[in-house]
PDB file of C-alpha atoms in Angstrom:
ATOM      1  CA  UNK Q   1     -24.553  -3.680   8.194  1.00  0.00           C
ATOM      2  CA  UNK Q   2     -23.085  -5.274   5.105  1.00  0.00           C
ATOM      3  CA  UNK Q   3     -19.750  -7.036   5.557  1.00  0.00           C
ATOM      4  CA  UNK Q   4     -17.581  -7.945   2.600  1.00  0.00           C
ATOM      5  CA  UNK Q   5     -15.079 -10.803   2.363  1.00  0.00           C
ATOM      6  CA  UNK Q   6     -14.747 -11.075   6.134  1.00  0.00           C
ATOM      7  CA  UNK Q   7     -15.919  -9.862   9.496  1.00  0.00           C
ATOM      8  CA  UNK Q   8     -14.854  -6.302   8.633  1.00  0.00           C
ATOM      9  CA  UNK Q   9     -17.138  -3.620   7.222  1.00  0.00           C
ATOM     10  CA  UNK Q  10     -16.633  -1.421   4.179  1.00  0.00           C
ATOM     11  CA  UNK Q  11     -15.777   1.394   6.605  1.00  0.00           C
ATOM     12  CA  UNK Q  12     -13.088  -0.719   8.251  1.00  0.00           C
ATOM     13  CA  UNK Q  13     -11.539  -1.237   4.825  1.00  0.00           C
ATOM     14  CA  UNK Q  14     -11.804   2.482   4.060  1.00  0.00           C
ATOM     15  CA  UNK Q  15      -9.950   3.222   7.294  1.00  0.00           C
ATOM     16  CA  UNK Q  16      -7.336   0.621   6.328  1.00  0.00           C
ATOM     17  CA  UNK Q  17      -6.786   2.259   2.940  1.00  0.00           C
ATOM     18  CA  UNK Q  18      -6.443   5.682   4.583  1.00  0.00           C
ATOM     19  CA  UNK Q  19      -3.995   4.552   7.281  1.00  0.00           C
ATOM     20  CA  UNK Q  20      -1.873   2.469   4.900  1.00  0.00           C
ATOM     21  CA  UNK Q  21      -1.854   5.335   2.379  1.00  0.00           C
ATOM     22  CA  UNK Q  22      -0.347   7.550   5.074  1.00  0.00           C
ATOM     23  CA  UNK Q  23       2.133   4.854   6.126  1.00  0.00           C
ATOM     24  CA  UNK Q  24       3.043   4.345   2.455  1.00  0.00           C
ATOM     25  CA  UNK Q  25       3.710   8.071   2.116  1.00  0.00           C
ATOM     26  CA  UNK Q  26       5.993   7.896   5.174  1.00  0.00           C
ATOM     27  CA  UNK Q  27       7.797   4.755   3.975  1.00  0.00           C
ATOM     28  CA  UNK Q  28       8.319   6.088   0.467  1.00  0.00           C
ATOM     29  CA  UNK Q  29       9.603   9.436   1.702  1.00  0.00           C
ATOM     30  CA  UNK Q  30      12.032   7.819   4.116  1.00  0.00           C
ATOM     31  CA  UNK Q  31      13.356   5.884   1.085  1.00  0.00           C
ATOM     32  CA  UNK Q  32      13.478   9.101  -0.996  1.00  0.00           C
ATOM     33  CA  UNK Q  33      15.221  10.982   1.804  1.00  0.00           C
ATOM     34  CA  UNK Q  34      17.959   8.375   2.137  1.00  0.00           C
ATOM     35  CA  UNK Q  35      18.297   7.740  -1.610  1.00  0.00           C
ATOM     36  CA  UNK Q  36      18.019  11.294  -2.985  1.00  0.00           C
ATOM     37  CA  UNK Q  37      18.077  13.574   0.048  1.00  0.00           C
ATOM     38  CA  UNK Q  38      14.566  14.895  -0.582  1.00  0.00           C
ATOM     39  CA  UNK Q  39      10.905  14.322   0.176  1.00  0.00           C
ATOM     40  CA  UNK Q  40       8.608  13.952  -2.811  1.00  0.00           C
ATOM     41  CA  UNK Q  41       4.830  14.215  -2.517  1.00  0.00           C
ATOM     42  CA  UNK Q  42       4.315  12.700  -6.010  1.00  0.00           C
ATOM     43  CA  UNK Q  43       2.218  15.740  -7.004  1.00  0.00           C
ATOM     44  CA  UNK Q  44      -0.228  15.105  -4.163  1.00  0.00           C
ATOM     45  CA  UNK Q  45      -1.424  17.847  -1.834  1.00  0.00           C
ATOM     46  CA  UNK Q  46      -1.861  15.627   1.216  1.00  0.00           C
ATOM     47  CA  UNK Q  47       0.575  13.227   2.926  1.00  0.00           C
ATOM     48  CA  UNK Q  48      -1.007  10.075   1.540  1.00  0.00           C
ATOM     49  CA  UNK Q  49      -0.145   7.760  -1.357  1.00  0.00           C
ATOM     50  CA  UNK Q  50      -3.413   5.964  -2.025  1.00  0.00           C
ATOM     51  CA  UNK Q  51      -1.801   3.281  -4.168  1.00  0.00           C
ATOM     52  CA  UNK Q  52      -0.276   1.741  -1.056  1.00  0.00           C
ATOM     53  CA  UNK Q  53      -3.674   1.559   0.619  1.00  0.00           C
ATOM     54  CA  UNK Q  54      -5.323  -0.078  -2.366  1.00  0.00           C
ATOM     55  CA  UNK Q  55      -2.379  -2.457  -2.824  1.00  0.00           C
ATOM     56  CA  UNK Q  56      -2.666  -3.698   0.764  1.00  0.00           C
ATOM     57  CA  UNK Q  57      -6.436  -4.083   0.384  1.00  0.00           C
ATOM     58  CA  UNK Q  58      -5.871  -6.070  -2.835  1.00  0.00           C
ATOM     59  CA  UNK Q  59      -3.312  -8.308  -1.115  1.00  0.00           C
ATOM     60  CA  UNK Q  60      -5.749  -8.927   1.728  1.00  0.00           C
ATOM     61  CA  UNK Q  61      -8.529  -9.864  -0.695  1.00  0.00           C
ATOM     62  CA  UNK Q  62      -6.245 -12.204  -2.672  1.00  0.00           C
ATOM     63  CA  UNK Q  63      -4.064 -13.698   0.066  1.00  0.00           C
ATOM     64  CA  UNK Q  64      -5.771 -13.032   3.384  1.00  0.00           C
ATOM     65  CA  UNK Q  65      -3.709 -12.800   6.553  1.00  0.00           C
ATOM     66  CA  UNK Q  66      -0.670 -15.071   6.870  1.00  0.00           C
ATOM     67  CA  UNK Q  67      -0.298 -17.490   9.726  1.00  0.00           C
ATOM     68  CA  UNK Q  68       2.995 -18.630  11.220  1.00  0.00           C
ATOM     69  CA  UNK Q  69       2.934 -21.809   9.119  1.00  0.00           C
ATOM     70  CA  UNK Q  70       2.561 -20.010   5.758  1.00  0.00           C
ATOM     71  CA  UNK Q  71       4.744 -16.905   6.077  1.00  0.00           C
ATOM     72  CA  UNK Q  72       7.110 -18.134   3.333  1.00  0.00           C
ATOM     73  CA  UNK Q  73       4.414 -18.727   0.700  1.00  0.00           C
ATOM     74  CA  UNK Q  74       2.708 -15.438   1.677  1.00  0.00           C
ATOM     75  CA  UNK Q  75       6.010 -13.578   1.242  1.00  0.00           C
ATOM     76  CA  UNK Q  76       6.653 -15.179  -2.164  1.00  0.00           C
ATOM     77  CA  UNK Q  77       3.137 -14.329  -3.345  1.00  0.00           C
ATOM     78  CA  UNK Q  78       3.633 -10.741  -2.126  1.00  0.00           C
ATOM     79  CA  UNK Q  79       6.920 -10.594  -4.016  1.00  0.00           C
ATOM     80  CA  UNK Q  80       5.181 -11.460  -7.285  1.00  0.00           C
ATOM     81  CA  UNK Q  81       2.198  -9.175  -6.628  1.00  0.00           C
ATOM     82  CA  UNK Q  82       4.509  -6.264  -5.780  1.00  0.00           C
ATOM     83  CA  UNK Q  83       6.740  -6.850  -8.806  1.00  0.00           C
ATOM     84  CA  UNK Q  84       3.903  -7.183 -11.300  1.00  0.00           C
ATOM     85  CA  UNK Q  85       1.959  -4.362  -9.641  1.00  0.00           C
ATOM     86  CA  UNK Q  86       4.868  -1.939  -9.845  1.00  0.00           C
ATOM     87  CA  UNK Q  87       5.461  -2.768 -13.511  1.00  0.00           C
ATOM     88  CA  UNK Q  88       1.775  -2.387 -14.435  1.00  0.00           C
ATOM     89  CA  UNK Q  89       1.328   0.810 -12.419  1.00  0.00           C
ATOM     90  CA  UNK Q  90       4.585   2.281 -13.707  1.00  0.00           C
ATOM     91  CA  UNK Q  91       3.678   1.699 -17.342  1.00  0.00           C
ATOM     92  CA  UNK Q  92       0.115   2.957 -16.778  1.00  0.00           C
ATOM     93  CA  UNK Q  93       1.347   6.202 -15.179  1.00  0.00           C
ATOM     94  CA  UNK Q  94       3.890   6.590 -17.975  1.00  0.00           C
ATOM     95  CA  UNK Q  95       1.270   6.049 -20.690  1.00  0.00           C
ATOM     96  CA  UNK Q  96      -1.562   8.121 -19.232  1.00  0.00           C
ATOM     97  CA  UNK Q  97       0.364  10.850 -17.391  1.00  0.00           C
ATOM     98  CA  UNK Q  98       3.571  10.997 -19.395  1.00  0.00           C
ATOM     99  CA  UNK Q  99       5.797  10.887 -16.297  1.00  0.00           C
ATOM    100  CA  UNK Q 100       8.127   8.429 -14.613  1.00  0.00           C
ATOM    101  CA  UNK Q 101       7.412   8.602 -10.898  1.00  0.00           C
ATOM    102  CA  UNK Q 102      10.125   6.082 -10.169  1.00  0.00           C
ATOM    103  CA  UNK Q 103      13.000   4.536 -12.040  1.00  0.00           C
ATOM    104  CA  UNK Q 104      15.025   1.650 -10.679  1.00  0.00           C
ATOM    105  CA  UNK Q 105      17.375   1.251 -13.661  1.00  0.00           C
ATOM    106  CA  UNK Q 106      20.332   2.392 -11.561  1.00  0.00           C
ATOM    107  CA  UNK Q 107      19.654  -0.339  -8.987  1.00  0.00           C
ATOM    108  CA  UNK Q 108      21.156  -3.802  -9.378  1.00  0.00           C
ATOM    109  CA  UNK Q 109      18.885  -6.589 -10.576  1.00  0.00           C
ATOM    110  CA  UNK Q 110      16.157  -4.295 -11.905  1.00  0.00           C
ATOM    111  CA  UNK Q 111      13.462  -5.708 -14.162  1.00  0.00           C
ATOM    112  CA  UNK Q 112      12.265  -2.818 -16.300  1.00  0.00           C
ATOM    113  CA  UNK Q 113      12.563   0.670 -14.846  1.00  0.00           C
ATOM    114  CA  UNK Q 114       9.673   0.002 -12.471  1.00  0.00           C
ATOM    115  CA  UNK Q 115      10.808  -2.870 -10.297  1.00  0.00           C
ATOM    116  CA  UNK Q 116      13.932  -4.489  -8.994  1.00  0.00           C
ATOM    117  CA  UNK Q 117      14.641  -7.622  -7.064  1.00  0.00           C
ATOM    118  CA  UNK Q 118      15.740  -5.706  -3.982  1.00  0.00           C
ATOM    119  CA  UNK Q 119      12.856  -3.224  -3.894  1.00  0.00           C
ATOM    120  CA  UNK Q 120      10.373  -6.073  -4.316  1.00  0.00           C
ATOM    121  CA  UNK Q 121      12.094  -7.966  -1.485  1.00  0.00           C
ATOM    122  CA  UNK Q 122      11.899  -4.842   0.691  1.00  0.00           C
ATOM    123  CA  UNK Q 123       8.239  -4.123  -0.012  1.00  0.00           C
ATOM    124  CA  UNK Q 124       7.312  -7.795   0.394  1.00  0.00           C
ATOM    125  CA  UNK Q 125       9.069  -7.936   3.745  1.00  0.00           C
ATOM    126  CA  UNK Q 126       7.282  -4.825   5.017  1.00  0.00           C
ATOM    127  CA  UNK Q 127       3.918  -6.098   3.749  1.00  0.00           C
ATOM    128  CA  UNK Q 128       4.399  -9.567   5.264  1.00  0.00           C
ATOM    129  CA  UNK Q 129       5.392  -8.124   8.650  1.00  0.00           C
ATOM    130  CA  UNK Q 130       2.482  -5.657   8.505  1.00  0.00           C
ATOM    131  CA  UNK Q 131      -0.039  -8.414   7.835  1.00  0.00           C
ATOM    132  CA  UNK Q 132       1.457 -10.869  10.304  1.00  0.00           C
ATOM    133  CA  UNK Q 133       1.881  -8.461  13.226  1.00  0.00           C
ATOM    134  CA  UNK Q 134      -0.334  -5.414  12.718  1.00  0.00           C
ATOM    135  CA  UNK Q 135      -3.238  -6.084  10.336  1.00  0.00           C
ATOM    136  CA  UNK Q 136      -5.597  -7.911  12.695  1.00  0.00           C
ATOM    137  CA  UNK Q 137      -5.057  -5.596  15.704  1.00  0.00           C
ATOM    138  CA  UNK Q 138      -5.514  -2.548  13.467  1.00  0.00           C
ATOM    139  CA  UNK Q 139      -8.684  -3.897  11.858  1.00  0.00           C
ATOM    140  CA  UNK Q 140     -10.068  -4.918  15.257  1.00  0.00           C
ATOM    141  CA  UNK Q 141      -9.388  -1.374  16.483  1.00  0.00           C
ATOM    142  CA  UNK Q 142     -11.343   0.030  13.521  1.00  0.00           C
ATOM    143  CA  UNK Q 143     -14.186  -2.418  14.156  1.00  0.00           C
ATOM    144  CA  UNK Q 144     -14.290  -1.518  17.855  1.00  0.00           C
ATOM    145  CA  UNK Q 145     -14.474   2.228  17.166  1.00  0.00           C
ATOM    146  CA  UNK Q 146     -17.002   2.172  14.327  1.00  0.00           C
ATOM    147  CA  UNK Q 147     -19.781   4.721  14.529  1.00  0.00           C
ATOM    148  CA  UNK Q 148     -21.565   7.127  12.199  1.00  0.00           C
ATOM    149  CA  UNK Q 149     -19.072   9.950  12.803  1.00  0.00           C
ATOM    150  CA  UNK Q 150     -16.166   7.683  11.912  1.00  0.00           C
ATOM    151  CA  UNK Q 151     -18.039   6.518   8.801  1.00  0.00           C
ATOM    152  CA  UNK Q 152     -18.492  10.123   7.639  1.00  0.00           C
ATOM    153  CA  UNK Q 153     -14.800  10.891   8.252  1.00  0.00           C
ATOM    154  CA  UNK Q 154     -13.726   7.751   6.344  1.00  0.00           C
ATOM    155  CA  UNK Q 155     -15.932   8.515   3.350  1.00  0.00           C
ATOM    156  CA  UNK Q 156     -14.916  12.183   3.266  1.00  0.00           C
ATOM    157  CA  UNK Q 157     -11.200  11.526   3.671  1.00  0.00           C
ATOM    158  CA  UNK Q 158     -11.169   8.746   1.098  1.00  0.00           C
ATOM    159  CA  UNK Q 159     -13.024  11.015  -1.344  1.00  0.00           C
ATOM    160  CA  UNK Q 160     -10.407  13.724  -0.773  1.00  0.00           C
ATOM    161  CA  UNK Q 161      -7.599  11.224  -1.370  1.00  0.00           C
ATOM    162  CA  UNK Q 162      -9.186  10.012  -4.616  1.00  0.00           C
ATOM    163  CA  UNK Q 163      -9.625  13.612  -5.806  1.00  0.00           C
ATOM    164  CA  UNK Q 164      -6.037  14.378  -4.802  1.00  0.00           C
ATOM    165  CA  UNK Q 165      -4.692  11.968  -7.408  1.00  0.00           C
ATOM    166  CA  UNK Q 166      -6.778  13.469 -10.196  1.00  0.00           C
TER     167      UNK Q 166
END
């Protein structure tokens, strides 16, 4: 079976995107609940935000998994990736969809409407902790439970999530 970039298969990465997309939905809606008193599905039909899954996959491809001796540099790199990513995604959604899914202009230390110092710190902290503590055990769990049925579920669910954003 073909392995890309590491010891994990394409199906392991699909499972990662799916799980992190669900966790991203949960994280974002906890934030929305505390900030605005509501849950917002971002016009999706399912409880997944696929951008979170792809962002974590991108960070893995670019940065790998941090070790104890490089947590600081990993965090700083995440901070810049998150900040730039939010700005690029925000402007792209605004241009192509004509909507503002988020607006941080009322937060202190915002840089454009799409990112702020504090939200980037928060996301970078969550991402760094996720990679340092949970990424390898989660990926090893996926690798251990790989089989054809799981592959079909991963492909089907990822296809549904991609169609859900269209």
